[in-house]
Each structure stands twice: as structure tokens, then as C-alpha cells.
Coordinates of C-alpha atoms in Angstrom, one line a residue:
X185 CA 0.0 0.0 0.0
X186 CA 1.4 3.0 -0.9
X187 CA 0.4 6.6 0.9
X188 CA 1.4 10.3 0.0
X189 CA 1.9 12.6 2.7
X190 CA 0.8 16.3 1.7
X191 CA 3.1 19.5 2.5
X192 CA 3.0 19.9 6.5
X193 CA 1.2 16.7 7.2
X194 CA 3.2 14.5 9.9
X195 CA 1.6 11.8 9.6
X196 CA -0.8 9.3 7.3
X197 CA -3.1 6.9 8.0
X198 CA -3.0 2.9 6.3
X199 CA -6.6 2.1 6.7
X200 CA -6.5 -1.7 5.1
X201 CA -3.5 -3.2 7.7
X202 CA -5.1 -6.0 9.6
X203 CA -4.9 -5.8 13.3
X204 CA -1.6 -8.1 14.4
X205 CA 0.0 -8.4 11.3
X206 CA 4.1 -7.1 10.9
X207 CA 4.6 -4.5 8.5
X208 CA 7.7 -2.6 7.0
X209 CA 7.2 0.8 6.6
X210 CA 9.4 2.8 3.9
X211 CA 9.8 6.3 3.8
X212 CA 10.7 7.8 0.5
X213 CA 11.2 11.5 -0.8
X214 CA 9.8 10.9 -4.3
X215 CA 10.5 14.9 -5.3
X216 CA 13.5 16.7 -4.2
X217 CA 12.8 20.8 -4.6
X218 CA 13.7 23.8 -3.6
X219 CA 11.3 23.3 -0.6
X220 CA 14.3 21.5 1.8
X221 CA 16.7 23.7 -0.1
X222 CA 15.5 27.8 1.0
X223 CA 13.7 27.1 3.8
X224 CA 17.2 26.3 5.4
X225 CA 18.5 29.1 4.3
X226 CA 16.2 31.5 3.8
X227 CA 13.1 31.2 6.5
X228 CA 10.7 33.8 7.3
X229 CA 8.3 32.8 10.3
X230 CA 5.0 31.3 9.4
X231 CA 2.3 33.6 8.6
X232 CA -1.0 33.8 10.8
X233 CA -4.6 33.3 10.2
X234 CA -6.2 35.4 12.9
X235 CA -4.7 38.7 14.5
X236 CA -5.4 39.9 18.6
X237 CA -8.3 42.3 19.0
X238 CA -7.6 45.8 20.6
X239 CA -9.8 48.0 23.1
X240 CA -9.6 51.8 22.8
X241 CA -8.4 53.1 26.4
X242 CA -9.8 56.1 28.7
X243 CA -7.8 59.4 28.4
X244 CA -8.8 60.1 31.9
X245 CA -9.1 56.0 33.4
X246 CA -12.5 55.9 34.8
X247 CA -14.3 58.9 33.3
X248 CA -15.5 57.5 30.2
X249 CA -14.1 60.3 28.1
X250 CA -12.8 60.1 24.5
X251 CA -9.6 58.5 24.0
X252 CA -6.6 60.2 24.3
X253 CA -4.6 60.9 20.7
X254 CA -1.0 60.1 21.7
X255 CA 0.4 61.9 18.8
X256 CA -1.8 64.5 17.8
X257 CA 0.7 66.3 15.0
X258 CA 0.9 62.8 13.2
X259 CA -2.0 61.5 11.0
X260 CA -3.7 58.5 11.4
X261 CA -4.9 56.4 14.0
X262 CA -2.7 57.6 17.3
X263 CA -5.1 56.9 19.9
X264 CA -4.2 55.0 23.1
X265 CA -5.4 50.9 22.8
X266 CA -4.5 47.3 24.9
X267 CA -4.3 44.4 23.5
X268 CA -6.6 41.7 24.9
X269 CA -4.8 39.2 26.5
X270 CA -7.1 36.4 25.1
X271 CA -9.3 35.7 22.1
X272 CA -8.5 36.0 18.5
X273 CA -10.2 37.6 15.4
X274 CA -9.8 34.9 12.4
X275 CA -9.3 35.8 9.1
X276 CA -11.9 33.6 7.2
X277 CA -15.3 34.8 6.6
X278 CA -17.2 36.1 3.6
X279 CA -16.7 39.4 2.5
X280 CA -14.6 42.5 3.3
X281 CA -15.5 41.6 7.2
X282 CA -15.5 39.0 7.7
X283 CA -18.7 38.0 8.6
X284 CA -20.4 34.9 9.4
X285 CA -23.2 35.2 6.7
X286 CA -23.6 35.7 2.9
X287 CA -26.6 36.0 0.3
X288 CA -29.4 33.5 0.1
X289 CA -32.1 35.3 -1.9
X290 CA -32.5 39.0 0.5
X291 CA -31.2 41.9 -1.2
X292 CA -28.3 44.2 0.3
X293 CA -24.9 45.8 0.0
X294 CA -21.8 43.9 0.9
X295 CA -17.9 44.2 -0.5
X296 CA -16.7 43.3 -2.7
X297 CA -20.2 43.6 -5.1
X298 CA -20.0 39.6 -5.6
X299 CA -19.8 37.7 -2.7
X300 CA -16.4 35.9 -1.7
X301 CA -15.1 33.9 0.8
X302 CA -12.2 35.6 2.3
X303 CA -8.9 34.2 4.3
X304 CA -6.8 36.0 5.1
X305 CA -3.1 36.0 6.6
X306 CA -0.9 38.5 8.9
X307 CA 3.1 38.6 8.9
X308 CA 4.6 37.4 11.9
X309 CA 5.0 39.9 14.9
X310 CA 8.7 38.7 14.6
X311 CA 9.4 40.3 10.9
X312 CA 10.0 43.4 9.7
X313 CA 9.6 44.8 6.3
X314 CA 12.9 44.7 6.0
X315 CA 13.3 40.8 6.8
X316 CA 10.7 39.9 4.0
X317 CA 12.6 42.1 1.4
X318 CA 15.8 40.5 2.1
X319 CA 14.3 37.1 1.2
X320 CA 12.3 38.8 -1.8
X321 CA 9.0 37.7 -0.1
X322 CA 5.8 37.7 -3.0
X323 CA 3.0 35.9 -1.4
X324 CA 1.3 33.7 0.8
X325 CA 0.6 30.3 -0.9
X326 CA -2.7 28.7 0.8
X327 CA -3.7 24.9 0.1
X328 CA -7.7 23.7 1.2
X329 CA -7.9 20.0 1.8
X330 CA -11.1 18.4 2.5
X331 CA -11.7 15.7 5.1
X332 CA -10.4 12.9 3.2
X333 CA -7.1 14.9 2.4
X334 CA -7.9 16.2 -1.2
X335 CA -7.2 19.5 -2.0
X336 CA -10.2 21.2 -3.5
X337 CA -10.0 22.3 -7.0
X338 CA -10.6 26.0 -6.0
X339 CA -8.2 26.0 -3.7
X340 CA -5.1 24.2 -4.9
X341 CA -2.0 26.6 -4.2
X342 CA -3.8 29.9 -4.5
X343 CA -1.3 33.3 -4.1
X344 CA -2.4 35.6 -1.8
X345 CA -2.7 39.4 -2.6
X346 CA -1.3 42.5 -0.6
X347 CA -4.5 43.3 1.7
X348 CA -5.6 47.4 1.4
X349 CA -8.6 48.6 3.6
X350 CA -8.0 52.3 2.6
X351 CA -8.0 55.0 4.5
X352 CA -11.1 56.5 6.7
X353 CA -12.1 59.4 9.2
X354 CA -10.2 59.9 12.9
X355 CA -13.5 62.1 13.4
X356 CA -17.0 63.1 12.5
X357 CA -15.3 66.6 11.7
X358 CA -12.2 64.7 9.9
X359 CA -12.5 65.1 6.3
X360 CA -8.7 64.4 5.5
X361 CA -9.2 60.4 5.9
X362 CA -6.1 59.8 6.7
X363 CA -6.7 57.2 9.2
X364 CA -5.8 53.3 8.4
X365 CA -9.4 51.5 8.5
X366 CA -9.6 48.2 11.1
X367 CA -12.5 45.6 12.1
X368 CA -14.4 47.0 14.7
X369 CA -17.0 45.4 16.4
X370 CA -20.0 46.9 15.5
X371 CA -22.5 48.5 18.2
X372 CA -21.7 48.0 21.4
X373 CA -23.7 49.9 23.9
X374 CA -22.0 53.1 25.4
X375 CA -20.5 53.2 28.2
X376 CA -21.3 49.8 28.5
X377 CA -18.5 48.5 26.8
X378 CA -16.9 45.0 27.7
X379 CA -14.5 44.6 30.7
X380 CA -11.6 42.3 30.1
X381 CA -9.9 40.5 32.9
X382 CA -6.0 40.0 32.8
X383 CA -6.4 36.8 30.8
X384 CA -8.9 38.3 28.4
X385 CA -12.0 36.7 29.4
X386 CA -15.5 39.1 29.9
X387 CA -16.0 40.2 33.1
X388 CA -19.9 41.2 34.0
X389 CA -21.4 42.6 37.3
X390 CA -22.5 39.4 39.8
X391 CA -25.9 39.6 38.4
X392 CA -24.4 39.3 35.0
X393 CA -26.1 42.9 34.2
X394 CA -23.5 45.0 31.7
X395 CA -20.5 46.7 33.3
X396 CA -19.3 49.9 32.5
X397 CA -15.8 49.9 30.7
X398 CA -12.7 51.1 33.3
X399 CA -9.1 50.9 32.4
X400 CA -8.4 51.3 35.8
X401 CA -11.0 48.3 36.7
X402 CA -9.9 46.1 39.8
X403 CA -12.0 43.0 39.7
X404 CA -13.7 42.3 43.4
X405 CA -14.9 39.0 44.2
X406 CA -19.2 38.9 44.9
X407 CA -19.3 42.1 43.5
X408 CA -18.2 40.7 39.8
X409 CA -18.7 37.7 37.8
X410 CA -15.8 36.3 35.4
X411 CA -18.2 35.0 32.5
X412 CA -14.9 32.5 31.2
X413 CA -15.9 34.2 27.9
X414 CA -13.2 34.7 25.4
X415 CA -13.3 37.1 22.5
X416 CA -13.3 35.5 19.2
X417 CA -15.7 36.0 15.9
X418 CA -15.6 31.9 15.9
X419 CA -16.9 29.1 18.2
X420 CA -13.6 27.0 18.8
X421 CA -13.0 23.2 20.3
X422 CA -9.6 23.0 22.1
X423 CA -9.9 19.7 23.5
X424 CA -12.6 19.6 25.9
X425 CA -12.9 23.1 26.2
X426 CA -15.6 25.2 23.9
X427 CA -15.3 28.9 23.6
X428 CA -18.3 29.9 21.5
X429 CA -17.7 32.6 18.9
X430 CA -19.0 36.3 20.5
X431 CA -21.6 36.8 17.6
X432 CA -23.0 33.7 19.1
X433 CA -24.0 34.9 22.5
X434 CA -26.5 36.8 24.0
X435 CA -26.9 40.2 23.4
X436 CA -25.9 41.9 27.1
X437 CA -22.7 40.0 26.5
X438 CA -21.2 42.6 24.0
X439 CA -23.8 45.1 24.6
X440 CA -25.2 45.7 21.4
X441 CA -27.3 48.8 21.1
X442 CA -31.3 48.5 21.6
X443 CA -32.9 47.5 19.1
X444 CA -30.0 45.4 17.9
X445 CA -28.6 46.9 14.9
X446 CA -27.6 43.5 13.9
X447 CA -29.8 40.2 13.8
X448 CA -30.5 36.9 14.2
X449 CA -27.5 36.2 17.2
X450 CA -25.3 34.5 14.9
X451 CA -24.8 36.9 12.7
X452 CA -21.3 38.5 13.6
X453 CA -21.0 42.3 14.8
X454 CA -17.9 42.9 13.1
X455 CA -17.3 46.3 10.7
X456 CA -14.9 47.8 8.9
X457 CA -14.4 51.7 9.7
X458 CA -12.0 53.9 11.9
X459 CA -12.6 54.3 15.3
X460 CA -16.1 54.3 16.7
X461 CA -19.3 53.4 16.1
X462 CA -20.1 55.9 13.5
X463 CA -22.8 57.4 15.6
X464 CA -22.1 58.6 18.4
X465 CA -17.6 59.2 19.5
X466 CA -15.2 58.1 16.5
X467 CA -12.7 57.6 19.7
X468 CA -15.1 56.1 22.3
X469 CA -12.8 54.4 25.3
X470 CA -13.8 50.6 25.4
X471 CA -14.4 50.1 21.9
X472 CA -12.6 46.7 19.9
X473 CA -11.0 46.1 16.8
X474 CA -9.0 44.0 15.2
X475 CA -6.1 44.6 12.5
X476 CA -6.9 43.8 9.4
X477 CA -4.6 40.8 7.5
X478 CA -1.7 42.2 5.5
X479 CA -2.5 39.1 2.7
X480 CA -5.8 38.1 1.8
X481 CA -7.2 35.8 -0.9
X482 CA -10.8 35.6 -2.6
X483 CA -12.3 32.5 -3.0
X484 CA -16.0 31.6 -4.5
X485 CA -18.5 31.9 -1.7
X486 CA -20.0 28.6 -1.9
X487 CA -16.6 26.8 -2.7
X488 CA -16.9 25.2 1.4
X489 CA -19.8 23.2 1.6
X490 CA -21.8 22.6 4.9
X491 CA -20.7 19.9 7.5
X492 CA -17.6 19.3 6.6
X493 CA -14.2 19.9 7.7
X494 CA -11.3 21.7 6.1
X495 CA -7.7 22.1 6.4
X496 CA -6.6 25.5 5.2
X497 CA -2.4 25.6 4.9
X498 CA -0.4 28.5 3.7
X499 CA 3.6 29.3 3.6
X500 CA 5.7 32.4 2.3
X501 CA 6.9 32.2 -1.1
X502 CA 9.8 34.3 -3.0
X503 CA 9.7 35.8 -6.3
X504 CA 11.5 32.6 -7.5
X505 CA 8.8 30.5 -6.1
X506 CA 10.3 29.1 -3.5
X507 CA 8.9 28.3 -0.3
X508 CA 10.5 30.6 2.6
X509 CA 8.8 29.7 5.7
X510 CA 7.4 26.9 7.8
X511 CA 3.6 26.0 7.1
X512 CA 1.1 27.3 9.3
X513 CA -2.3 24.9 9.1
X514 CA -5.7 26.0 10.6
X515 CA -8.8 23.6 10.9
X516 CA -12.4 24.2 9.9
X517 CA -15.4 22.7 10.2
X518 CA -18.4 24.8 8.6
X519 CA -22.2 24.3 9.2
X520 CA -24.4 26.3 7.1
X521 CA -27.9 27.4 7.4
X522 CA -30.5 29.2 6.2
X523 CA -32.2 32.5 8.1
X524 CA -35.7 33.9 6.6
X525 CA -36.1 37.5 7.3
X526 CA -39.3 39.0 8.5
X527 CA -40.7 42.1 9.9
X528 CA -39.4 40.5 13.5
X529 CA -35.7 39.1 12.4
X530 CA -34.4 41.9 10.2
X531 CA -30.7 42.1 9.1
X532 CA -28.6 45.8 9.3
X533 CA -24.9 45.9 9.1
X534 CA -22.3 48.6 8.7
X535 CA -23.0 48.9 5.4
X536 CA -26.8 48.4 5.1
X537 CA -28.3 50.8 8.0
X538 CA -31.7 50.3 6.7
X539 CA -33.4 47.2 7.8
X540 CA -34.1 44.6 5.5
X541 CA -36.8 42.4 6.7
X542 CA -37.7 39.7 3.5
X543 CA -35.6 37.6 1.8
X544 CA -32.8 34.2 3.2
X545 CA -29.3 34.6 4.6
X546 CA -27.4 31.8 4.4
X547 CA -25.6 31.9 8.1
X548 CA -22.0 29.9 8.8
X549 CA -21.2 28.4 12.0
X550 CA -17.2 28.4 11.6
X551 CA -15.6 25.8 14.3
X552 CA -11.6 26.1 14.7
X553 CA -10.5 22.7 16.1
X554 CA -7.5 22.6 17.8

């Protein structure tokens, strides 16, 4: 029996060897390429699939003032932000955001104008610009295998592209737009704004009621509840442990604004913009974003189908082709269903701020397995 091991598989399965019987195993390299060659020599880190979320902080720490710009004579974003310590926004989703959902028959504005599946990839924290131009970096190579280990036809060593969000407003007033757009989450409740304990996970008031955003919060036992809740725009299984995916809970867990500007639940509250929530501060302390990828790659919407499981693998390339870093491999199982709008589930997004109540959604589940 002879088996083929894929790039960044370690190890393959012989499904037909009879329990008790001796085997030989043999190990051959059937291709020798440049791929054992450069990335000796010439190894960039492996890129990422998902990038930390960021909270704007309080100019003042407890007053619930507009966020300090630390660098006022300097254009762009400058404001003061923490990382979360937990949690993770993944790059896969459909569209410009993101997002958990995509067209069934309903009628609305998205980006790009035909939907896509997006994934998307961010350089290592531990390479500068300079680093990738020494090794003549190109693109991001990403591989889609299916359950069974084939790659799917779509997604058979796609190149990635150089990801550009464009420039937006620092302000209402700004008219300049000279401010590096991110992935917000979209309406959260002010001041209610989610409290993040030193590992990252939600912190709510003991009788789980919202609890106003502090950066100079000291959590105090009785008097606060540590929900365990991480931030993440996916449900993820690592081991025994399920973290479901934030657009998943219930609304007083994020705080979305009354009447939620975004429906059913599963639909994810993540938008692309500048700081704020567009209707109220541009610089509002306790608001989240995300970085978008620095390499992205569209992919037919429907090219994943429901209930199945994906293995999504991508490494650095040079201009020569050659594979300059180690392989970095996420796991996806999707499970796909279809939402019917009505005058009582409407959908509004970032982009579409008038309800639209008839029509289907098809909504994605998106499980990381780890």
C-alpha cells in the first residue's frame, strides 16, 4: 500500500493493515525541490490566520471620556489601545468583514459587489519589512484540503494578494481620511463597553447585568462575575474546552445597542471603519477592533460546503517561487444554514443601516478545532 503525505502533514493513515500483522514501513522522498533547499536558508516565520483584538483606552481612566490621541501632529490612528490578552479575530469569513453570513435570496450591499469567501493572513510579529525584502517575499501560498485529504480544486495553491482597507475618518469633523481603516466590532452599547480580565475573558457585574468599561478596573470578588468568555468571531474546540464565537451569545454580552442593529445572534457584529461606532464618538474608550490581514485571498463563496471539515495551509513564497517559511495549518469545520427574514428578524450591518426584513441569509457556524 502506498500513501502520499501532503506538504505539513506528519503523519498518514493505512486504513487496510489487519490488526496483528508485521509491517515494514518505507519512507521515501519521491520529489526533491527547492522546498528542503530555501527554507534552510532562507526562512521567514509562518504567517498567521487570525490577528489579537484591541480595546480603545480612557484618556482620563474611569471617566469615560474620549480617547486620548497620543500623537496629535501625526496623521492617522494615534489613539491609546490594549491588546486583549485572550481571544482572537480569524481571518476567514465572507466578504470585506468577515462575517459569518452571505446571500441567500435577501437583497443588500456587501464588499466586494460579488460575494467571496475571504482568508486572510498577517506577517509574523517577529518580521520586519525589511526581513521579507531581504528574502524577496511575494505571497502567501494557501492549500484547502477536505476531510479525506484532497485539496479542492478551487483551492489548490492559490497566491495571496497584498490586503488594502483604505483610509477613513479619525473624526466626524475629519475630512482628511487619513486614518488606516480596522475591524471594529459593530454597536456596542455606550458606556457599556466589555470589561476584560488579565487573561482576556468578559468580566460582567454578579448579576451578570452590563458593566461599564474602566481601564483602571480592579475585579472584586461577589461584586463581579468572570463570565470565562473569550473574544473570538468563531466558536472554537480545544480539547474539551468550547469557547463559542462572541456573535454567538446573548446580546448583554457585547452590549449591542437596543434594538440590535444587527440580527438573528449568529450573525457577527464585526465592521470595517475607523474608530467608533459611527454614531455617536469616533474615539469612544472601550471600543474593539482588530487589525486587518496584510494578505488576503478571494475564494468563490459557496466553494466550502456545509458539514464538513477543512484544512486550510499557507507558507511564504519568494519571487522565485520558492517556499520561505514553515507552514502554518488551521482547521475548519463549517455548518451552514439558512435564516428567513421578517418584519421581526431583520438584518442591518455597517453597510446596510436600513433594515431589510424579507428575503434568506445563508448563516455559517465556523468551528476552529484545535
Amino acid at each position: 500500500m502506498a500513501e502520499t503525505l501532503s506538504l505539513g502533514s506528519r503523519k498518514v493513515t493505512f486504513d487496510k493493515v489487519k490488526t496483528g500483522t508485521a509491517v515494514t514501513v518505507q519512507l521515501a522522498i519521491v520529489v526533491v525541490s527547492d522546498i528542503l533547499e530555501t527554507s534552510v536558508n532562507q526562512s521567514l516565520t509562518e504567517p498567521s490566520f487570525g490577528g489579537r483584538w484591541h480595546q480603545l483606552v480612557e484618556g482620563t481612566p474611569g471617566s469615560n471620556d474620549v480617547t486620548n490621541d497620543t500623537d496629535p501632529n501625526t496623521a492617522g490612528h494615534q489613539c491609546d489601545t490594549r491588546q486583549i490578552a485572550s481571544g482572537m479575530m480569524y481571518y476567514v469569513g465572507y466578504n470585506e468583514n468577515f462575517a459569518n453570513y452571505r446571500k441567500g435570496t435577501a437583497v443588500y450591499t456587501h464588499k466586494p459587489a460579488t460575494p467571496r469567501l475571504r482568508i486572510g493572513l498577517a506577517h509574523s510579529a517577529n518580521e520586519t519589512d525589511g526581513e521579507r525584502d531581504d528574502v524577496d517575499f511575494d505571497a502567501y501560498i494557501i492549500r484547502i484540503a477536505d476531510t479525506d485529504g484532497d485539496v479542492v480544486a478551487e483551492g489548490d495553491d492559490m497566491a495571496t494578494m497584498e490586503t488594502n482597507y483604505g483610509l477613513g475618518r479619525n473624526s466626524q469633523s475629519d475630512t482628511t481620511e487619513e486614518t488606516l481603516n480596522k475591524l471594529f466590532v459593530h454597536d456596542m452599547q455606550f458606556p457599556n463597553y466589555p470589561t476584560f480580565s488579565a487573561t482576556g475573558t468578559i468580566i460582567r457585574n454578579a448579576d451578570s447585568s452590563a458593566l461599564d468599561y474602566a481601564t483602571n478596573f480592579i475585579f472584586v470578588a461577589g461584586t463581579h462575575w468572570d463570565t470565562g468568555i473569550t473574544l473570538t468571531n468563531m466558536r472554537v474546540v480545544d480539547g474539551f474546552r468550547i469557547n463559542v464565537g462572541a456573535h454567538d451569545l446573548p446580546e448583554n454580552v457585547l452590549d449591542r445597542e437596543a434594538p440590535r442593529k444587527v440580527t438573528p445572534a449568529s450573525i457577527s457584529i464585526v465592521k470595517v471603519g475607523t474608530t467608533g461606532d459611527g454614531e455617536s464618538e469616533y474615539r469612544d474608550p472601550g471600543q474593539l477592533f482588530a487589525h486587518p490581514p496584510d494578505e488576503h485571498r478571494d475564494f468563490p463563496a459557496d466553494m466550502l460546503q456545509s458539514d464538513e471539515t477543512y484544512t486550510i495551509t499557507s507558507w511564504a513564497v519568494n519571487e522565485d517561487d520558492e517556499v520561505i517559511s514553515p507552514v502554518a495549518t488551521l482547521k475548519l469545520h463549517l455548518l451552514n444554514r439558512m435564516v428567513t427574514l421578517s418584519a421581526t428578524t431583520v438584518f442591518q450591518d455597517y453597510l446596510n443601516t436600513t433594515a431589510v426584513n424579507t428575503g434568506t441569509l445563508i448563516v455559517t457556524q465556523f468551528t476552529v478545532l484545535k
